[in-house]
């Protein structure tokens, strides 16, 4: 597995789950995947887990309360697919290019994600799919958002 940024690589596929511990157990014990990390993200009112799946990952997301956006998603749609994340080399440049092309952006600028700088594109512009972009390790947004050494965050 390479850490080199690759434009368009599927970085992860994310599902919303009700019980994240049970979902982690399923992915590890039944599917044989490796848990990379599980952390609370208080700003999003969610707990997330990343599991390694070859050169890509699976992200599990579960709400920390009854009122978060993810809790509302669960209530409305139940468990299941939530978003697809593609890796880019320079997220800021990519967002400017997409905006100029008329793509509807949820985040016009890179925002801090657990695994690196990210931004979401609106499903209305993406065939009904919520698409997240993540900048590969060491890209310009990493320093801009104050990540410091790219290696550190991946181990947190
Ligand atoms: Co994600």
CSV table of C-alpha atoms in Angstrom, one decimal, residues 59-144:
chain,number,residue,atom,x,y,z
A,59,UNK,CA,-15.5,4.5,7.3
A,60,UNK,CA,-18.3,3.8,9.8
A,61,UNK,CA,-20.2,6.7,11.2
A,62,UNK,CA,-22.6,6.7,14.1
A,63,UNK,CA,-24.3,9.6,15.9
A,64,UNK,CA,-23.3,10.6,19.4
A,65,UNK,CA,-26.8,12.0,20.1
A,66,UNK,CA,-30.4,12.0,18.8
A,67,UNK,CA,-30.2,15.4,17.1
A,68,UNK,CA,-27.0,15.4,14.9
A,69,UNK,CA,-27.3,15.4,11.1
A,70,UNK,CA,-26.2,11.7,11.1
A,71,UNK,CA,-28.9,10.9,13.6
A,72,UNK,CA,-31.5,12.5,11.4
A,73,UNK,CA,-30.1,10.5,8.4
A,74,UNK,CA,-30.5,7.3,10.4
A,75,UNK,CA,-34.0,8.1,11.4
A,76,UNK,CA,-35.0,9.0,7.8
A,77,UNK,CA,-33.1,6.4,5.8
A,78,UNK,CA,-31.9,3.8,8.2
A,79,UNK,CA,-28.4,2.3,8.1
A,80,UNK,CA,-26.5,2.2,4.9
A,81,UNK,CA,-24.2,3.9,2.3
A,82,UNK,CA,-23.5,7.5,3.1
A,83,UNK,CA,-20.6,8.9,1.0
A,84,UNK,CA,-17.8,8.1,-1.3
A,85,UNK,CA,-14.4,9.7,-0.7
A,86,UNK,CA,-11.9,10.3,-3.6
A,87,UNK,CA,-8.3,11.4,-3.0
A,88,UNK,CA,-6.8,14.5,-4.7
A,89,UNK,CA,-3.3,16.0,-4.7
A,90,UNK,CA,-4.2,19.6,-4.2
A,91,UNK,CA,-7.7,20.0,-2.6
A,92,UNK,CA,-7.9,23.8,-2.8
A,93,UNK,CA,-7.0,23.8,-6.5
A,94,UNK,CA,-9.5,21.0,-7.1
A,95,UNK,CA,-12.3,22.9,-5.4
A,96,UNK,CA,-11.6,26.1,-7.4
A,97,UNK,CA,-11.6,24.0,-10.6
A,98,UNK,CA,-14.9,22.4,-9.7
A,99,UNK,CA,-16.5,25.6,-8.6
A,100,UNK,CA,-15.5,27.3,-11.9
A,101,UNK,CA,-17.2,24.3,-13.6
A,102,UNK,CA,-20.5,25.0,-11.9
A,103,UNK,CA,-20.3,22.1,-9.4
A,104,UNK,CA,-22.2,22.8,-6.2
A,105,UNK,CA,-19.8,22.6,-3.2
A,106,UNK,CA,-20.8,22.0,0.4
A,107,UNK,CA,-17.4,23.1,1.6
A,108,UNK,CA,-15.8,25.8,-0.6
A,109,UNK,CA,-12.5,25.5,1.2
A,110,UNK,CA,-10.7,22.5,2.7
A,111,UNK,CA,-11.8,21.7,6.3
A,112,UNK,CA,-10.0,19.5,8.9
A,113,UNK,CA,-11.0,15.8,8.7
A,114,UNK,CA,-9.7,12.9,10.9
A,115,UNK,CA,-7.6,11.6,8.0
A,116,UNK,CA,-6.6,14.8,6.4
A,117,UNK,CA,-8.1,18.0,4.8
A,118,UNK,CA,-11.5,17.3,3.2
A,119,UNK,CA,-14.4,18.9,1.4
A,120,UNK,CA,-17.8,17.7,0.4
A,121,UNK,CA,-19.5,18.1,-3.0
A,122,UNK,CA,-23.3,18.4,-3.1
A,123,UNK,CA,-25.2,15.3,-4.3
A,124,UNK,CA,-27.2,17.4,-6.6
A,125,UNK,CA,-24.0,17.9,-8.7
A,126,UNK,CA,-22.9,14.3,-8.4
A,127,UNK,CA,-25.7,12.0,-9.6
A,128,UNK,CA,-27.3,11.9,-6.2
A,129,UNK,CA,-24.1,10.7,-4.5
A,130,UNK,CA,-22.5,12.6,-1.6
A,131,UNK,CA,-18.8,12.9,-2.6
A,132,UNK,CA,-16.0,13.8,-0.2
A,133,UNK,CA,-12.6,14.8,-1.5
A,134,UNK,CA,-9.5,14.3,0.7
A,135,UNK,CA,-6.1,15.7,0.1
A,136,UNK,CA,-3.3,13.1,0.0
A,137,UNK,CA,-0.7,13.3,2.8
A,138,UNK,CA,1.7,16.2,2.6
A,139,UNK,CA,-0.4,18.3,0.2
A,140,UNK,CA,-0.7,22.1,0.5
A,141,UNK,CA,-3.8,22.1,2.7
A,142,UNK,CA,-2.1,19.9,5.4
A,143,UNK,CA,0.3,22.7,6.3
A,144,UNK,CA,-2.4,25.3,5.8
